[in-house]
PDB file of C-alpha atoms in Angstrom:
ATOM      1  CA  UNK A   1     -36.201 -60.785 -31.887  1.00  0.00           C
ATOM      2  CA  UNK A   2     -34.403 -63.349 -33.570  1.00  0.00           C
ATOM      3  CA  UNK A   3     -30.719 -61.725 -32.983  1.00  0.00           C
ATOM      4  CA  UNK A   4     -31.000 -60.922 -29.671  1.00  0.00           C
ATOM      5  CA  UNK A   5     -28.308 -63.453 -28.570  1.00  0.00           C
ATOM      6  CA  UNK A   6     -25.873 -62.002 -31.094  1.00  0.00           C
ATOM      7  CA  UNK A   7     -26.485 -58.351 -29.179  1.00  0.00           C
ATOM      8  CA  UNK A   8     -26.295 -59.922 -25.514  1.00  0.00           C
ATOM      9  CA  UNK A   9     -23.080 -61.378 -26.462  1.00  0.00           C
ATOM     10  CA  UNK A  10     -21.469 -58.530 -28.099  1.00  0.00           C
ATOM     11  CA  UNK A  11     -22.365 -56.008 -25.250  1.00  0.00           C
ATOM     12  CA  UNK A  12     -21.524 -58.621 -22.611  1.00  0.00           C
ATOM     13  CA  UNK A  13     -17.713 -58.606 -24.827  1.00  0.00           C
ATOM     14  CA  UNK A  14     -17.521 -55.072 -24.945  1.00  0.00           C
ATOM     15  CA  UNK A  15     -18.201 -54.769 -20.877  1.00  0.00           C
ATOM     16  CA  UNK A  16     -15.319 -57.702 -19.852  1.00  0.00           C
ATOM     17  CA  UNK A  17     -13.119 -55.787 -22.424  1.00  0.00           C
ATOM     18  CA  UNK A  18     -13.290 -52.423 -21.456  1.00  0.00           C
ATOM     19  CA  UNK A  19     -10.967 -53.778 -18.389  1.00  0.00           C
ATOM     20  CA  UNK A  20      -8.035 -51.231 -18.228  1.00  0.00           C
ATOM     21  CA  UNK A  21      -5.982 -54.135 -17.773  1.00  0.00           C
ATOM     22  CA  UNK A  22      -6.943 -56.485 -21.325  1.00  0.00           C
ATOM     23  CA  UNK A  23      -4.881 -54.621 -23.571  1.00  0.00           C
ATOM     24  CA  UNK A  24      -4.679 -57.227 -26.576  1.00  0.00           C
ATOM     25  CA  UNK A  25      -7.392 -58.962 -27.970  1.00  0.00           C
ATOM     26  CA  UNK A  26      -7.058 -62.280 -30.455  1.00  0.00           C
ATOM     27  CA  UNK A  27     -10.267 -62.206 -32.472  1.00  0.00           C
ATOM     28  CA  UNK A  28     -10.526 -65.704 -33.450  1.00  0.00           C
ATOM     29  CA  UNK A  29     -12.863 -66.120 -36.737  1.00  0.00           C
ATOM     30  CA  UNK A  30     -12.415 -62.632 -37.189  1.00  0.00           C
ATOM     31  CA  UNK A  31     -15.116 -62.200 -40.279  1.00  0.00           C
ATOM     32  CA  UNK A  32     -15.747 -58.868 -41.507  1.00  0.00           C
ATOM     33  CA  UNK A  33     -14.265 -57.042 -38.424  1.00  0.00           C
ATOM     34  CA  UNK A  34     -17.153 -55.182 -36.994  1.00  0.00           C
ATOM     35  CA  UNK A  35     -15.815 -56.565 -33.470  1.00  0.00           C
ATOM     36  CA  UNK A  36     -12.510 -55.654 -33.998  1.00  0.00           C
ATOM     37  CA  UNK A  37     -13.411 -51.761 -34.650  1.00  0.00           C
ATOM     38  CA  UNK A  38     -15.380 -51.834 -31.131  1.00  0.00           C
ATOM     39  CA  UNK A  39     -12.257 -53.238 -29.629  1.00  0.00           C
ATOM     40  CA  UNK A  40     -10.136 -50.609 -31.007  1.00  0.00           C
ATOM     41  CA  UNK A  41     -12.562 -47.931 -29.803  1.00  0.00           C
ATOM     42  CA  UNK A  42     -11.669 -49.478 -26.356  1.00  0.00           C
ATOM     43  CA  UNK A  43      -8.001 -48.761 -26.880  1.00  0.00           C
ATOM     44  CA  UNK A  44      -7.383 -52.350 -26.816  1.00  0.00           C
ATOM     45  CA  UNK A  45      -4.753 -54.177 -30.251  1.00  0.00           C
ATOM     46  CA  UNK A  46      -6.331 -56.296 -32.131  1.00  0.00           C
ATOM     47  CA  UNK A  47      -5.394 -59.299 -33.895  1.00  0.00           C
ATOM     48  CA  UNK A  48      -7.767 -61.313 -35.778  1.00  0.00           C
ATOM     49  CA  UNK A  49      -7.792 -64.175 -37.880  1.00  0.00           C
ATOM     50  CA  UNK A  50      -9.821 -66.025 -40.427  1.00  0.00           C
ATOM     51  CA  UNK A  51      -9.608 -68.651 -43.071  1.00  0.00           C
ATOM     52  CA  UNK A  52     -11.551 -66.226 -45.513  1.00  0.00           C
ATOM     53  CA  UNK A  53      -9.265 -63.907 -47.499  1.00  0.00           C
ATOM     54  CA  UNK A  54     -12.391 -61.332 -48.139  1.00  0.00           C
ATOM     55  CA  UNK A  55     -13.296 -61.315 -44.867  1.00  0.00           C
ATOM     56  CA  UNK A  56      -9.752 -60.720 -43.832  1.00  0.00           C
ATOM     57  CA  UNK A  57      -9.747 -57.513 -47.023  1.00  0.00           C
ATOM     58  CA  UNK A  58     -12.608 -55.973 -45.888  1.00  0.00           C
ATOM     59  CA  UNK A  59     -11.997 -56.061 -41.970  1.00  0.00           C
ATOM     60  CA  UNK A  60      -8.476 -54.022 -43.158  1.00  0.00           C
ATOM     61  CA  UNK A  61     -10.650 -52.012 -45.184  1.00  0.00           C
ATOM     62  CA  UNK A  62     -13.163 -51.228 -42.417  1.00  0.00           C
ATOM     63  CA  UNK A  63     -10.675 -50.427 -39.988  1.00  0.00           C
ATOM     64  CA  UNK A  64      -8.505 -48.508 -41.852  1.00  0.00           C
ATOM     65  CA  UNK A  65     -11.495 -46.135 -42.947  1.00  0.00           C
ATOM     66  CA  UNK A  66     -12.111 -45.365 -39.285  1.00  0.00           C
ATOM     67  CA  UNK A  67      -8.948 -45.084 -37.900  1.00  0.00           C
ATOM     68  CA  UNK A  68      -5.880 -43.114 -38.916  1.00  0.00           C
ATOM     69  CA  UNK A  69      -3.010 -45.658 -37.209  1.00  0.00           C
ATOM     70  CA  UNK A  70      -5.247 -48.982 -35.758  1.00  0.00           C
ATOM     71  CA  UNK A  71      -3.215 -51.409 -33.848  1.00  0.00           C
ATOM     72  CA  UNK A  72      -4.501 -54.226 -35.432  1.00  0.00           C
ATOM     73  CA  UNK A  73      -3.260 -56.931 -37.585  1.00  0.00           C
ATOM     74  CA  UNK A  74      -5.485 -59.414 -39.768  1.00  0.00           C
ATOM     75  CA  UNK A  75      -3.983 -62.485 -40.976  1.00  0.00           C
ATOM     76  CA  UNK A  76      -5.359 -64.675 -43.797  1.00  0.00           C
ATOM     77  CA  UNK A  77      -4.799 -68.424 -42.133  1.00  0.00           C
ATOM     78  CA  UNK A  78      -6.143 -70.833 -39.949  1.00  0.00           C
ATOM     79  CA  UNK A  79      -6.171 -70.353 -35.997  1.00  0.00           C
ATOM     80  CA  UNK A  80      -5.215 -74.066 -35.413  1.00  0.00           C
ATOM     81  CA  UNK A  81      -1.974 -74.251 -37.807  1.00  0.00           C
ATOM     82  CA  UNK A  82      -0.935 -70.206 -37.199  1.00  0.00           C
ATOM     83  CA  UNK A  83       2.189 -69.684 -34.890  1.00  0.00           C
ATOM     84  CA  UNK A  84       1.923 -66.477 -32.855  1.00  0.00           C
ATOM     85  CA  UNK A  85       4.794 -64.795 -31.713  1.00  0.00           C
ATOM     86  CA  UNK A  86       3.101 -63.372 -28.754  1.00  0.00           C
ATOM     87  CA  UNK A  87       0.702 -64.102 -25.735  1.00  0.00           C
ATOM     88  CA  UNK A  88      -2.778 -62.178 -25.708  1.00  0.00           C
ATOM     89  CA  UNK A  89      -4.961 -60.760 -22.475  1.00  0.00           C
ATOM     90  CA  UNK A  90      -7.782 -62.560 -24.305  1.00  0.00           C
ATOM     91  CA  UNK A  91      -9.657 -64.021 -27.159  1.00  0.00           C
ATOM     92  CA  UNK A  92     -12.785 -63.372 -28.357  1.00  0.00           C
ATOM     93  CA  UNK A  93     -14.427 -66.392 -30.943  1.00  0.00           C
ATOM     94  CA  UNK A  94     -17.824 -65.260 -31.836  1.00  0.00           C
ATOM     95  CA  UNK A  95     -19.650 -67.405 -34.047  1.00  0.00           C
ATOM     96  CA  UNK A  96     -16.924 -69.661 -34.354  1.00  0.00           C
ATOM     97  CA  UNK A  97     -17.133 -73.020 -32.560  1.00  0.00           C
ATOM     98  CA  UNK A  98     -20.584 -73.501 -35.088  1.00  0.00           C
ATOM     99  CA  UNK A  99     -18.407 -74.918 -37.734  1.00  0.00           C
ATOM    100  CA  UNK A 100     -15.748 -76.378 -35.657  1.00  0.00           C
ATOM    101  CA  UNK A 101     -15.496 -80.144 -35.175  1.00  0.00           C
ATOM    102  CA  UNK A 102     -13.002 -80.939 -32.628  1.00  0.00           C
ATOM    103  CA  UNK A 103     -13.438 -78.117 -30.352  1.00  0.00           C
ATOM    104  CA  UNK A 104     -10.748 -79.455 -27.770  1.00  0.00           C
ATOM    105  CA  UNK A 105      -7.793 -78.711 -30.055  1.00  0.00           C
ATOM    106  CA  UNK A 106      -9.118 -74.929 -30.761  1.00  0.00           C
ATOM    107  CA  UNK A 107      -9.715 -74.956 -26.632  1.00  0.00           C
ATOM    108  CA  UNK A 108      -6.115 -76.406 -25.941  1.00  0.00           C
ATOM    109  CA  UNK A 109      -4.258 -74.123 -28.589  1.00  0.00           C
ATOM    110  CA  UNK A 110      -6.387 -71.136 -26.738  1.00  0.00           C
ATOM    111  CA  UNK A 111      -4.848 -72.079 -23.806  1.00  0.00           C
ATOM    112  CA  UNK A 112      -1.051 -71.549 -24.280  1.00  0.00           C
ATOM    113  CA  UNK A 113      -1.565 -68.300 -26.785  1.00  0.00           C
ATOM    114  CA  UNK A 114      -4.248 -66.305 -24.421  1.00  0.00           C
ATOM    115  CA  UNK A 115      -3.385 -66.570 -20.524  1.00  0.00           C
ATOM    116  CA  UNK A 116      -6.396 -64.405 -19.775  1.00  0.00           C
ATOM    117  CA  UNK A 117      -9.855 -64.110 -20.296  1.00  0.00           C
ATOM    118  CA  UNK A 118     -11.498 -66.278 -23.696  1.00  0.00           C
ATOM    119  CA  UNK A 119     -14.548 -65.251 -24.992  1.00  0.00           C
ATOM    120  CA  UNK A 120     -16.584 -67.680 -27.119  1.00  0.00           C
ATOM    121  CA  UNK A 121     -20.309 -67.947 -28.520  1.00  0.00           C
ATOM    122  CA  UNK A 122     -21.355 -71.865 -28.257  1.00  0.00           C
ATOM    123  CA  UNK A 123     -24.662 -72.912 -30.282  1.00  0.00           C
ATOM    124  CA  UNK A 124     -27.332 -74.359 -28.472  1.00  0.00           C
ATOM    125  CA  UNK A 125     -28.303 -77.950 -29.684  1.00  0.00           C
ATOM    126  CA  UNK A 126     -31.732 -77.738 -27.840  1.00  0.00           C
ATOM    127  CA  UNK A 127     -33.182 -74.391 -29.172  1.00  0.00           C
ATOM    128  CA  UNK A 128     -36.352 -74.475 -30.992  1.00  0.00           C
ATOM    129  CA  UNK A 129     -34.351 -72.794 -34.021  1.00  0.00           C
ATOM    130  CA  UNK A 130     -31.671 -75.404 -33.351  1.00  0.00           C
ATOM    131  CA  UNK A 131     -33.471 -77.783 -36.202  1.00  0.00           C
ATOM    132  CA  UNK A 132     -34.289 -74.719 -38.636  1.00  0.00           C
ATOM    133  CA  UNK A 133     -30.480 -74.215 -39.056  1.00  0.00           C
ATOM    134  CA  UNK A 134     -29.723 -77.941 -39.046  1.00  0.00           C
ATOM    135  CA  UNK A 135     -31.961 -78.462 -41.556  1.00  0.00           C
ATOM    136  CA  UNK A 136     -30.402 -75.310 -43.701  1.00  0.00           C
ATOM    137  CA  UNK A 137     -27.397 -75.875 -42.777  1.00  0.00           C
ATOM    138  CA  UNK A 138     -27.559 -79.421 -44.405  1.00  0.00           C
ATOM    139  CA  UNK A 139     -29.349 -78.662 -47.809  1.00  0.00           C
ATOM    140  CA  UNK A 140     -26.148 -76.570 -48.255  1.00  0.00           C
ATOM    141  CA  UNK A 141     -23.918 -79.492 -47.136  1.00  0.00           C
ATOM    142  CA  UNK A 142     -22.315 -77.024 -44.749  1.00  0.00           C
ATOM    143  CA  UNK A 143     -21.367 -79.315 -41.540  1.00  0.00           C
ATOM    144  CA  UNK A 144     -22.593 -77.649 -38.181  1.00  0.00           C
ATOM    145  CA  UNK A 145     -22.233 -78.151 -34.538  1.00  0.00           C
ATOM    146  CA  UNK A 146     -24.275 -77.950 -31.778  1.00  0.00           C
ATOM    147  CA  UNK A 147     -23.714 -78.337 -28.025  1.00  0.00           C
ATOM    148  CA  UNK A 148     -25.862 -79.097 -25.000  1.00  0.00           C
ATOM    149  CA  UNK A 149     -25.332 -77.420 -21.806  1.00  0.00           C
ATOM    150  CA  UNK A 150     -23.658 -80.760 -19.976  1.00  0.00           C
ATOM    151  CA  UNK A 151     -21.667 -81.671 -23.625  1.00  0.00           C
ATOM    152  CA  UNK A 152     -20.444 -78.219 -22.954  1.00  0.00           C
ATOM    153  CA  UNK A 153     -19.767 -78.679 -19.629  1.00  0.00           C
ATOM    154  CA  UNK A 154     -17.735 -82.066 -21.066  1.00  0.00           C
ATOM    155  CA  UNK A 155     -15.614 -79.881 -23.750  1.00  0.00           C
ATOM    156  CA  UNK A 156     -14.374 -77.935 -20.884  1.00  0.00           C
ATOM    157  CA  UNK A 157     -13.511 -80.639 -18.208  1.00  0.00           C
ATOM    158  CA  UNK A 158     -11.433 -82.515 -21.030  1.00  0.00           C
ATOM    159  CA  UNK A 159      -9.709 -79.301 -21.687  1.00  0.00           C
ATOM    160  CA  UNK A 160      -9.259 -78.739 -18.111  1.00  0.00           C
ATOM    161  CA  UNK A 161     -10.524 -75.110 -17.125  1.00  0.00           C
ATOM    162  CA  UNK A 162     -10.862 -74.587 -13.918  1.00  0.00           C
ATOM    163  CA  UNK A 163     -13.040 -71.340 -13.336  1.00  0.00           C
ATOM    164  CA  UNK A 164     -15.279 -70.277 -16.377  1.00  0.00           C
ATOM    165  CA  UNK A 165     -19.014 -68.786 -16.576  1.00  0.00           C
ATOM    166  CA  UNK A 166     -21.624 -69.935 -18.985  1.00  0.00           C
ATOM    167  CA  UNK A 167     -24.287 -67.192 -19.613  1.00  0.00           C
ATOM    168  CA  UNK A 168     -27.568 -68.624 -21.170  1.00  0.00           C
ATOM    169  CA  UNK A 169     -28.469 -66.365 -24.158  1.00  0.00           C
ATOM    170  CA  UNK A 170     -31.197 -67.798 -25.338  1.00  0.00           C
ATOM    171  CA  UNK A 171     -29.951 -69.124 -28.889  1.00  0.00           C
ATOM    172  CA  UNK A 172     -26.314 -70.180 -27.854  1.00  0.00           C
ATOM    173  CA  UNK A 173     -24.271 -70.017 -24.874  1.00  0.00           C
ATOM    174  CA  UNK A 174     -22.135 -67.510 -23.812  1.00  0.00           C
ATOM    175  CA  UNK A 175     -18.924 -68.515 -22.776  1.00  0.00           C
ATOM    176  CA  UNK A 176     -16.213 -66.554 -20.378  1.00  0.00           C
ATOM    177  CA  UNK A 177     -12.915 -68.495 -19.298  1.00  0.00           C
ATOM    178  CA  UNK A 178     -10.512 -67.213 -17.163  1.00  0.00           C
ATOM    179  CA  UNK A 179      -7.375 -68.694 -18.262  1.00  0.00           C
ATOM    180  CA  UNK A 180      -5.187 -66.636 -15.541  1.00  0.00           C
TER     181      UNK A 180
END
């Protein structure tokens, strides 16, 4: 009940992914790499990223235990100060933009590495669990932001996208730019 966003998001990923023609994926906040196995499955190279080392061990670990050769890559650093030396079909940032202050420079960088689709989860300010995970979120003097469906609407004017789709999903938006 409570984590049904979480699997509307991921099976609304895995259906704009399976597109024959997305054939790399940037998996921004990469955690423990559950996504990037799916994304494999789809035949699609991964790269993902995130700012915790053991997140970035045990995604390696979990995808090297399933597959014999993965095209992915995991890199230990942060998104905003990493230097790619190539362009991806998309990016997928799930669970993310929660911690993330200044959301325009993670939306601008997105914009020159992935011209294609971008992929993000946003977090609902105005959810009636919205003030349970402030309030936790607080005692453990762990910053965390929130977005309304018009400061959302903001982020992505400033940023200037043109063509994007907001899904409600109950807890948290989800969000699909086209970047092409």
């Amino acid at each position: 009940l409570f984590r049904q966003a979480m699997y509307k998001r991921f099976q609304e990923t895995l259906s704009i992914l399976s597109d024959v023609k997305i054939k790399s994926v940037l998996d921004v906040g990469s955690g423990s790499g559950r996504y990037a196995v799916e994304f494999l499955n789809l035949n699609k190279s991964v790269t993902g990223i995130d700012l915790a080392e053991n997140m970035i061990i045990l995604s390696k670990k979990i995808v090297e235990s399933k597959f014999t050769k993965p095209e992915a890559t995991f890199i230990h650093g942060d998104y905003i100060q990493h230097v790619f030396d190539q362009k991806f079909d998309s990016a997928v940032l799930m669970g993310f933009f929660d911690y993330i202050e200044d959301a325009t420079v993670v939306l601008n960088k997105l914009k020159k590495d992935v011209p294609g689709i971008i992929m993000a989860s946003i977090p609902k300010e105005n959810h009636f669990l919205s003030f349970q995970r402030k309030t936790r979120y607080k005692k453990r003097n762990c910053p965390l932001y929130l977005y309304t469906y018009d400061q959302l609407i903001a982020l992505l004017d400033i940023c200037d996208f043109k063509k994007y789709d907001i899904i409600d999903n109950g807890r948290e938006y989800f969000l699909k730019i086209d970047n092409r």
